Amino acid sequence: MARRTLTFVCQNCGAAHNRWQGKCEGCGEWNMLSEEGDTAEARGPGRKPGKGRIFALEPLTGETQDAPRLASGIAELDRVTGGGFVRGSVLLLGGDPGIGKSTLLIQATAALARTGHRAVYISGEEAVAQVRLRAERLGLAKAAVELASETSVEDIIATLSQGAVPRLIVIDSIQTMWTETVESAPGTVTQVRGAAQALIRFAKRSGAAVILVGHVTKDGQIAGPRVVEHMVDAVLSFEGEGSHQFRILRAVKNRFGPTDEIGVFEMTGAGLREVSNPSELFLSERDLGQPGTAVFAGIEGTRPLLVEIQALVAPSTLGTPRRSVVGWDSSRLSMVLAVLEAHCGVKLGAHDVYLNVAGGLRINEPAADLAAAAALVSSLANAPLPADAVYFGEVSLSGAIRPVAQQAARLKEAAKLGFASAVAPEAAKADAPSGIRLTEIGSLAGLVADIAARGKRLKSVS
Ligand code: TYD
Ligand code: MG
């Protein structure tokens, strides 16, 4: 008889250890190892070692009978997936509990069902009545979505293998699913992985597009869907802040499309509303004429996006002044601060610095350097920046301002939204549309001098 082997699997990262220990060697987390039995899925069902089935190898060029993509009808979602759901693909939608994953997906299944495709929504968390109630609230009760409240992967696959292949299957959430092929308790990493594997196999075999919902908990109590990330074709993350109505859908990984596009939604009383012009949304609550705010002309994927960057620089009472940043990279902030000190004579060593990107957005572009620097200097000098100006440009370690990609698109968006001037890297003039007054900046020191002069001028007027 084969000996049953025990492994200790980290519930955070899925690393397996052959003895218990306090700290996981894979991810460094403490108290995350839990005992799990030897799994059949690791060996493959009913396979003896050394015996394999012979399969045919296919050429790269082949016939695909049906359109491989299916647009969901929700433009912001399709933008992120790269044009719709791919047949036979599996997508993981991650996000904090309560962010709106179930709402987005019931809207997507309903939109698809309306166009005559078979769409199935399986909830492992809510009863059918609850899902119905939500659909009613969203005005989707008439859509021909097929619903079930189930958690057994084998039952789900058996049911869905009957009749026409569904075009879209939503599994909400992967943490609630369990498969008989794995002995561990539901919710453990091994179960999550086993259930995901079975559903992925089903998707590939049947050609249905499957969306797995995964909750991300900060304390790591539930087995994180991280272990599933490398198994699926695309990982989307649904982000937002509780205090804001905006929700941002972002592709973290996408085998069939871009990963730099974002989809913007607004959570309303009647579900998620698409926001096709996000700049208006992110600028709508702007504090005009306050020191410490600058409008950044950014690009997310292929779409220009104007956002407000806010800074507060205040004398510190702490031995080590505070550096706090929300929505931007903190090492990028340190770099801009260092360049301001080294090349522009701006002394910030005794000041607390806070930087915030308005609206709960996260910016990854280096092009935001100039806007962040402008906001910082504006706050320090107590000099408001012109309310009709946008800023963009990358700051190099020497203090020079470097040109960035897609300058024309940034300037066009600014002109469209009524901005009259732009502070940009040199050589941006060729890209400027009429109606935008361009101030070309060669170095960060030039920007600091401009803002400082503005501060003095404003003081002498008042
Ligand atoms: P939900 O989709 O259940 O989140 P998740 O599946 O990610 O856990 O959304 C829950 C939140 O959304 C809840 O706090 C209420 C809010 N909400 C609205 O504001 N409007 C709506 O129309 C719906 C359905 C939910
Ligand atoms: Mg939910």
Coordinates of C-alpha atoms and ligand atoms in Angstrom, one line a residue:
M1 CA 0.0 0.0 0.0
A2 CA 1.3 3.4 -0.9
R3 CA 2.3 5.5 2.1
R4 CA 0.3 8.6 2.6
T5 CA 2.7 11.5 2.6
L6 CA 2.0 14.7 4.4
T7 CA 3.2 18.1 3.2
F8 CA 2.9 21.4 4.9
V9 CA 1.7 24.0 2.4
C10 CA 2.0 27.8 2.9
Q11 CA -1.5 29.3 2.8
N12 CA -0.1 32.5 1.5
C13 CA 2.1 31.5 -1.4
G14 CA 1.5 27.8 -1.9
A15 CA 5.1 26.7 -1.2
A16 CA 5.3 23.1 0.0
H17 CA 7.6 22.0 2.9
N18 CA 8.1 18.5 4.2
R19 CA 8.1 19.5 7.9
W20 CA 6.3 22.1 9.9
Q21 CA 8.1 25.4 10.5
G22 CA 7.0 28.8 11.8
K23 CA 8.2 30.8 8.8
C24 CA 7.6 30.0 5.2
E25 CA 10.8 29.9 3.2
G26 CA 8.9 30.8 0.0
C27 CA 7.4 34.2 1.1
G28 CA 8.7 34.8 4.5
E29 CA 5.2 34.9 6.2
W30 CA 4.8 33.5 9.7
N31 CA 2.3 30.9 10.8
M32 CA 1.0 30.2 7.3
L33 CA 1.9 26.5 7.0
S34 CA -0.9 24.0 7.3
E35 CA -0.8 20.3 7.0
E36 CA -2.3 18.9 3.8
G37 CA -2.5 15.3 2.5
D38 CA -0.9 13.9 -0.6
T39 CA -3.1 14.9 -3.5
A40 CA -4.4 12.9 -6.4
E41 CA -4.4 16.0 -8.7
A42 CA -0.6 16.2 -8.3
R43 CA -0.3 12.7 -9.9
G44 CA -3.1 13.1 -12.4
P45 CA -6.2 10.9 -12.1
G46 CA -5.7 7.2 -12.4
R47 CA -2.3 7.3 -14.1
K48 CA 0.5 4.9 -13.5
P49 CA 4.0 6.3 -14.0
G50 CA 5.6 5.6 -17.3
K51 CA 2.3 5.1 -19.3
G52 CA 1.2 7.9 -21.5
R53 CA -1.5 8.5 -24.1
I54 CA -0.3 9.2 -27.7
F55 CA -1.7 12.5 -29.0
A56 CA -1.6 14.2 -32.4
L57 CA 0.6 17.3 -32.8
E58 CA -1.1 20.2 -34.6
P59 CA 0.3 22.8 -37.0
L60 CA 0.4 26.5 -35.9
T61 CA -1.9 27.5 -38.7
G62 CA -5.3 25.9 -38.3
E63 CA -8.9 26.5 -38.8
T64 CA -10.8 28.3 -36.0
Q65 CA -14.5 27.9 -36.8
D66 CA -15.9 30.7 -34.6
A67 CA -14.8 34.2 -33.7
P68 CA -12.2 33.6 -31.0
R69 CA -13.3 36.6 -29.0
L70 CA -16.7 37.6 -27.7
A71 CA -17.2 41.2 -26.7
S72 CA -19.1 41.6 -23.4
G73 CA -20.9 44.7 -24.5
I74 CA -19.4 46.6 -21.6
A75 CA -16.8 48.8 -23.4
E76 CA -14.6 49.5 -20.4
L77 CA -14.4 45.7 -19.6
D78 CA -13.6 44.9 -23.3
R79 CA -10.9 47.5 -23.3
V80 CA -9.1 45.8 -20.5
T81 CA -9.5 42.3 -21.8
G82 CA -8.3 43.4 -25.2
G83 CA -11.5 43.1 -27.1
G84 CA -13.6 40.6 -25.2
F85 CA -13.5 37.1 -23.7
V86 CA -11.4 34.6 -25.6
R87 CA -12.9 31.1 -26.1
G88 CA -11.5 28.5 -23.9
S89 CA -9.7 31.0 -21.8
V90 CA -9.7 31.5 -18.0
L91 CA -9.7 34.9 -16.4
L92 CA -9.1 35.6 -12.7
L93 CA -10.8 38.7 -11.4
G94 CA -9.2 39.8 -8.1
G95 CA -10.2 42.5 -5.6
D96 CA -11.0 43.4 -2.1
P97 CA -14.3 42.1 -0.7
G98 CA -17.1 44.6 -1.4
I99 CA -15.4 46.4 -4.3
G100 CA -18.0 45.3 -6.8
K101 CA -16.7 42.1 -8.5
S102 CA -20.1 40.3 -8.3
T103 CA -21.9 43.4 -9.5
L104 CA -19.5 43.8 -12.5
L105 CA -19.9 40.1 -13.5
I106 CA -23.6 39.9 -13.2
Q107 CA -23.8 42.9 -15.4
A108 CA -21.4 41.3 -17.9
T109 CA -23.3 38.0 -18.0
A110 CA -26.6 39.8 -18.4
A111 CA -25.1 41.9 -21.3
L112 CA -23.9 38.7 -22.9
A113 CA -27.2 36.8 -22.4
R114 CA -29.0 39.8 -24.0
T115 CA -27.1 39.3 -27.2
G116 CA -28.3 35.7 -27.3
H117 CA -25.3 33.8 -25.9
R118 CA -25.6 31.2 -23.1
A119 CA -24.1 32.8 -20.0
V120 CA -24.0 31.0 -16.6
Y121 CA -23.4 32.6 -13.2
I122 CA -22.5 30.2 -10.4
S123 CA -22.3 31.7 -6.9
G124 CA -20.6 29.9 -4.1
E125 CA -21.2 32.7 -1.7
E126 CA -24.7 33.9 -2.2
A127 CA -28.0 32.1 -2.5
V128 CA -29.9 32.2 -5.8
A129 CA -32.4 34.6 -4.2
Q130 CA -29.7 37.0 -3.3
V131 CA -28.2 37.1 -6.7
R132 CA -31.7 37.6 -8.2
L133 CA -32.3 40.4 -5.8
R134 CA -29.2 42.2 -6.9
A135 CA -30.0 41.6 -10.6
E136 CA -33.5 43.1 -9.9
R137 CA -31.9 46.2 -8.3
L138 CA -29.7 46.6 -11.4
G139 CA -32.6 46.3 -13.7
L140 CA -31.3 43.0 -15.2
A141 CA -34.0 40.6 -14.0
K142 CA -35.2 40.0 -17.5
A143 CA -31.8 38.8 -18.9
A144 CA -31.6 35.1 -19.6
V145 CA -28.7 34.4 -17.3
E146 CA -28.6 30.9 -15.9
L147 CA -28.0 30.9 -12.2
A148 CA -27.0 28.4 -9.5
S149 CA -25.6 28.4 -6.0
E150 CA -23.1 25.5 -6.0
T151 CA -19.7 24.8 -4.7
S152 CA -18.8 21.3 -5.9
V153 CA -16.6 21.6 -9.0
E154 CA -17.5 18.1 -10.2
D155 CA -21.2 18.9 -10.0
I156 CA -20.7 22.2 -11.8
I157 CA -18.7 20.6 -14.6
A158 CA -21.1 17.7 -15.0
T159 CA -24.0 20.2 -15.3
L160 CA -22.3 22.5 -17.7
S161 CA -21.2 19.7 -19.9
Q162 CA -24.8 19.1 -20.8
G163 CA -26.5 21.0 -23.7
A164 CA -24.9 23.8 -25.6
V165 CA -21.6 25.0 -24.4
P166 CA -22.0 28.2 -22.4
R167 CA -20.0 31.1 -23.9
L168 CA -19.3 32.6 -20.5
I169 CA -19.2 30.9 -17.0
V170 CA -18.7 33.0 -13.9
I171 CA -17.5 31.2 -10.8
D172 CA -18.0 33.5 -7.8
S173 CA -15.6 32.8 -6.0
I174 CA -12.8 30.3 -6.5
Q175 CA -12.2 30.3 -2.7
T176 CA -15.6 28.7 -2.1
M177 CA -15.2 25.9 -4.6
W178 CA -14.1 22.4 -3.7
T179 CA -13.1 19.4 -5.7
E180 CA -13.2 15.7 -4.6
T181 CA -9.8 15.0 -6.1
V182 CA -8.2 16.9 -3.3
E183 CA -8.4 15.8 0.3
S184 CA -7.7 19.1 2.0
A185 CA -10.4 21.3 3.6
P186 CA -12.3 23.8 1.3
G187 CA -10.5 27.2 1.3
T188 CA -7.0 25.8 1.6
V189 CA -4.4 26.6 -1.1
T190 CA -4.5 23.0 -2.3
Q191 CA -8.3 23.0 -2.8
V192 CA -8.2 26.4 -4.5
R193 CA -5.5 25.2 -6.8
G194 CA -7.3 21.8 -7.5
A195 CA -10.6 23.5 -8.2
A196 CA -9.0 26.0 -10.5
Q197 CA -7.2 23.3 -12.3
A198 CA -10.4 21.3 -12.9
L199 CA -12.2 24.4 -14.2
I200 CA -9.3 25.4 -16.4
R201 CA -9.3 21.9 -17.9
F202 CA -13.0 22.2 -18.5
A203 CA -12.6 25.6 -20.2
K204 CA -9.9 24.4 -22.6
R205 CA -11.9 21.3 -23.4
S206 CA -15.3 22.9 -24.0
G207 CA -14.2 26.3 -25.4
A208 CA -16.2 28.2 -22.8
A209 CA -14.7 31.4 -21.4
V210 CA -14.5 31.1 -17.6
I211 CA -14.1 33.9 -15.1
L212 CA -12.9 33.0 -11.6
V213 CA -13.5 35.6 -8.9
G214 CA -10.8 35.7 -6.2
H215 CA -10.9 37.6 -3.0
V216 CA -7.7 39.2 -1.9
T217 CA -7.6 39.6 1.9
K218 CA -4.9 41.8 3.4
D219 CA -4.4 39.5 6.4
G220 CA -4.1 36.4 4.2
Q221 CA -6.7 34.4 6.2
I222 CA -8.4 32.9 3.2
A223 CA -6.0 31.1 0.8
G224 CA -5.0 33.9 -1.5
P225 CA -5.7 33.5 -5.2
R226 CA -2.1 34.2 -5.9
V227 CA -1.5 30.5 -6.5
V228 CA -4.0 30.6 -9.3
E229 CA -2.4 33.6 -11.0
H230 CA 0.2 31.6 -13.0
M231 CA -2.4 29.0 -14.1
V232 CA -4.9 31.4 -15.8
D233 CA -4.7 33.3 -19.1
A234 CA -5.5 36.7 -17.7
V235 CA -5.6 38.3 -14.3
L236 CA -7.6 41.5 -13.8
S237 CA -7.7 43.4 -10.7
F238 CA -10.6 45.6 -9.6
E239 CA -9.4 48.4 -7.5
G240 CA -10.9 51.4 -5.7
E241 CA -11.2 53.1 -2.4
G242 CA -14.1 52.7 -0.1
S243 CA -14.5 56.5 0.1
H244 CA -14.6 57.0 -3.6
Q245 CA -17.2 55.9 -6.1
F246 CA -14.6 55.2 -8.8
R247 CA -13.5 51.7 -9.6
I248 CA -10.6 50.9 -11.8
L249 CA -10.2 47.6 -13.7
R250 CA -6.7 46.8 -14.6
A251 CA -5.0 43.9 -16.4
V252 CA -2.2 42.5 -14.3
K253 CA -1.5 39.7 -16.8
N254 CA -3.0 39.1 -20.2
R255 CA -2.0 36.4 -22.6
F256 CA -4.3 37.7 -25.3
G257 CA -4.2 41.5 -24.9
P258 CA -2.5 44.5 -23.4
T259 CA -1.7 44.9 -19.8
D260 CA -1.6 48.7 -19.6
E261 CA -5.2 49.6 -20.3
I262 CA -7.6 50.5 -17.5
G263 CA -11.3 50.5 -17.4
V264 CA -13.0 53.1 -15.3
F265 CA -16.4 52.6 -13.6
E266 CA -18.4 54.5 -11.1
M267 CA -20.4 52.6 -8.5
T268 CA -23.9 54.0 -8.4
G269 CA -27.2 53.0 -6.8
A270 CA -28.0 51.1 -10.0
G271 CA -24.7 49.2 -10.3
L272 CA -21.5 50.0 -12.1
R273 CA -21.6 52.8 -14.7
E274 CA -19.0 53.0 -17.4
V275 CA -16.9 56.2 -17.4
S276 CA -15.8 56.8 -20.9
N277 CA -14.1 60.1 -20.2
P278 CA -12.2 59.6 -17.0
S279 CA -10.4 62.9 -17.0
E280 CA -13.6 64.7 -16.3
L281 CA -14.2 62.4 -13.4
F282 CA -10.8 62.8 -11.8
L283 CA -10.8 66.5 -12.2
S284 CA -14.4 67.1 -11.1
E285 CA -13.6 67.8 -7.4
R286 CA -10.6 70.0 -8.1
D287 CA -9.5 72.6 -5.6
L288 CA -8.8 75.4 -8.0
G289 CA -6.1 77.9 -7.0
Q290 CA -4.8 76.1 -4.0
P291 CA -1.0 75.8 -3.5
G292 CA 0.2 72.2 -3.8
T293 CA -2.0 70.9 -6.6
A294 CA -0.9 70.3 -10.2
V295 CA -2.7 68.6 -13.0
F296 CA -0.8 65.8 -14.6
A297 CA -1.5 64.9 -18.3
G298 CA -1.0 61.2 -18.2
I299 CA -1.6 58.2 -20.5
E300 CA -3.1 54.9 -19.3
G301 CA -2.7 52.4 -22.1
T302 CA -3.9 54.1 -25.2
R303 CA -6.0 56.7 -23.4
P304 CA -5.0 60.1 -22.2
L305 CA -6.0 60.8 -18.6
L306 CA -5.7 64.0 -16.7
V307 CA -5.4 63.7 -12.9
E308 CA -4.7 66.0 -10.1
I309 CA -1.6 65.5 -8.0
Q310 CA -1.7 67.0 -4.5
A311 CA 1.3 67.7 -2.3
L312 CA 1.6 69.0 1.2
V313 CA 5.0 70.1 2.5
A314 CA 5.0 71.2 6.1
P315 CA 7.7 71.8 8.7
S316 CA 8.3 68.6 10.7
T317 CA 8.4 68.0 14.4
L318 CA 9.9 64.6 14.0
G319 CA 13.5 63.6 14.0
T320 CA 13.0 61.7 10.7
P321 CA 10.5 63.7 8.7
R322 CA 7.6 61.8 7.3
R323 CA 7.4 60.8 3.6
S324 CA 3.9 59.6 2.7
V325 CA 2.6 58.8 -0.8
V326 CA -0.7 57.5 -2.0
G327 CA -1.2 56.5 -5.6
W328 CA 2.4 56.9 -6.7
D329 CA 5.7 55.1 -6.3
S330 CA 7.4 56.1 -3.0
S331 CA 10.9 55.5 -4.5
R332 CA 10.0 57.8 -7.3
L333 CA 9.0 60.5 -4.8
S334 CA 12.3 60.0 -3.0
M335 CA 14.1 60.5 -6.3
V336 CA 12.3 63.7 -7.1
L337 CA 13.0 65.0 -3.6
A338 CA 16.7 64.2 -3.9
V339 CA 16.9 66.0 -7.3
L340 CA 15.1 69.0 -5.9
E341 CA 17.6 69.1 -3.0
A342 CA 20.7 68.4 -5.1
H343 CA 20.1 70.5 -8.2
C344 CA 17.5 73.1 -7.3
G345 CA 18.5 74.2 -3.8
V346 CA 15.2 73.2 -2.4
K347 CA 15.8 72.1 1.2
L348 CA 13.2 69.5 2.4
G349 CA 15.2 67.8 5.1
A350 CA 13.2 69.3 7.9
H351 CA 9.8 69.0 6.2
D352 CA 7.1 66.3 6.2
V353 CA 6.1 65.5 2.6
Y354 CA 2.7 64.1 1.6
L355 CA 1.8 63.3 -2.0
N356 CA -1.6 62.1 -3.1
V357 CA -3.1 61.2 -6.5
A358 CA -6.7 62.4 -6.4
G359 CA -9.6 60.1 -7.0
G360 CA -7.9 56.9 -5.8
L361 CA -6.0 56.4 -9.0
R362 CA -2.6 54.7 -9.1
I363 CA 0.0 56.2 -11.5
N364 CA 3.0 54.2 -12.7
E365 CA 4.4 56.6 -15.3
P366 CA 7.7 58.4 -14.9
A367 CA 6.0 61.2 -16.9
A368 CA 4.3 62.2 -13.6
D369 CA 7.7 63.4 -12.1
L370 CA 7.3 67.0 -13.3
A371 CA 3.7 67.3 -12.1
A372 CA 4.7 65.9 -8.7
A373 CA 7.7 68.2 -8.4
A374 CA 5.5 71.2 -9.4
A375 CA 3.0 70.3 -6.7
L376 CA 5.7 69.9 -4.1
V377 CA 7.4 73.2 -4.9
S378 CA 4.1 74.9 -5.1
S379 CA 3.2 73.7 -1.6
L380 CA 6.6 74.6 -0.1
A381 CA 6.5 78.1 -1.7
N382 CA 2.8 78.5 -0.9
A383 CA 2.4 79.6 -4.5
P384 CA -0.7 78.2 -6.4
L385 CA 0.1 77.0 -9.9
P386 CA -2.0 78.4 -12.8
A387 CA -5.3 76.7 -12.7
D388 CA -5.4 76.3 -16.5
A389 CA -2.0 74.5 -16.8
V390 CA -1.1 70.8 -17.2
Y391 CA 2.3 69.3 -16.4
F392 CA 4.2 66.3 -17.7
G393 CA 7.8 65.2 -18.2
E394 CA 10.3 62.8 -16.7
V395 CA 12.9 64.1 -14.3
S396 CA 16.4 62.6 -14.7
L397 CA 18.9 62.3 -11.9
S398 CA 20.8 65.3 -13.3
G399 CA 17.8 67.5 -13.0
A400 CA 17.1 67.6 -16.7
I401 CA 13.5 67.2 -18.0
R402 CA 13.2 64.4 -20.5
P403 CA 10.6 64.0 -23.2
V404 CA 7.9 61.3 -22.7
A405 CA 5.8 59.2 -25.0
Q406 CA 2.6 60.3 -26.6
Q407 CA 3.0 64.0 -25.9
A408 CA 0.6 65.0 -28.7
A409 CA -2.2 62.9 -27.1
R410 CA -1.6 64.4 -23.7
L411 CA -1.7 68.0 -25.1
K412 CA -4.8 67.2 -27.1
E413 CA -6.7 65.9 -24.1
A414 CA -5.7 69.0 -22.1
A415 CA -7.0 71.3 -24.9
K416 CA -10.2 69.2 -25.1
L417 CA -10.9 69.7 -21.4
G418 CA -10.3 73.5 -21.5
F419 CA -6.7 73.8 -20.3
A420 CA -4.9 76.7 -21.9
S421 CA -1.3 76.0 -21.1
A422 CA 1.1 73.2 -20.6
V423 CA 4.5 72.9 -18.9
A424 CA 6.3 70.2 -20.8
P425 CA 9.7 69.0 -21.8
E426 CA 11.6 70.8 -24.6
A427 CA 10.7 69.8 -28.1
A428 CA 7.1 69.3 -27.2
K429 CA 6.2 72.3 -29.3
A430 CA 5.8 70.2 -32.5
D431 CA 3.1 68.2 -30.7
A432 CA 1.1 71.2 -29.3
P433 CA -2.4 71.7 -30.7
S434 CA -3.5 75.3 -31.3
G435 CA -5.1 76.8 -28.2
I436 CA -2.4 75.4 -25.8
R437 CA 0.3 77.8 -24.7
L438 CA 3.4 75.7 -24.2
T439 CA 6.1 76.5 -21.6
E440 CA 9.1 74.3 -22.4
I441 CA 11.2 73.4 -19.4
G442 CA 14.7 72.1 -19.8
S443 CA 15.6 71.5 -16.2
L444 CA 13.9 71.1 -12.9
A445 CA 15.7 74.2 -11.6
G446 CA 13.9 76.2 -14.3
L447 CA 10.5 75.0 -13.0
V448 CA 11.5 75.8 -9.4
A449 CA 12.6 79.4 -10.3
D450 CA 9.3 79.9 -12.2
I451 CA 7.2 78.8 -9.3
A452 CA 9.2 80.8 -6.7
A453 CA 8.9 83.9 -8.9
R454 CA 5.2 83.3 -9.0
G455 CA 5.0 83.1 -5.3
K456 CA 6.8 86.4 -4.8
R457 CA 4.7 88.1 -7.4
L458 CA 1.5 86.9 -5.8
K459 CA 2.8 88.1 -2.4
S460 CA 3.6 91.5 -3.7
V461 CA 0.1 91.8 -5.3
S462 CA -1.7 91.0 -2.0
Ligands
TYD1 P1 -20.3 43.3 -4.7 O1 -20.4 43.3 -6.1 O2 -21.1 42.4 -3.8 O3 -18.7 43.2 -4.2 P2 -17.8 41.9 -4.2 O4 -18.4 40.9 -5.1 O5 -16.5 42.5 -4.8 O6 -17.6 41.5 -2.8 O7 -20.6 44.9 -4.3 C1 -20.8 45.2 -3.0 C2 -20.9 46.7 -2.8 O8 -21.4 47.4 -3.9 C3 -21.8 46.9 -1.6 O9 -21.1 47.6 -0.6 C4 -22.9 47.7 -2.2 C5 -22.4 48.3 -3.4 N1 -23.4 48.4 -4.5 C6 -23.8 49.6 -4.9 O10 -23.4 50.7 -4.4 N2 -24.8 49.7 -5.9 C7 -25.3 48.6 -6.5 O11 -26.1 48.7 -7.4 C8 -24.8 47.3 -6.0 C9 -25.4 46.1 -6.6 C10 -23.9 47.2 -5.0
MG2 MG -19.1 39.0 -4.4

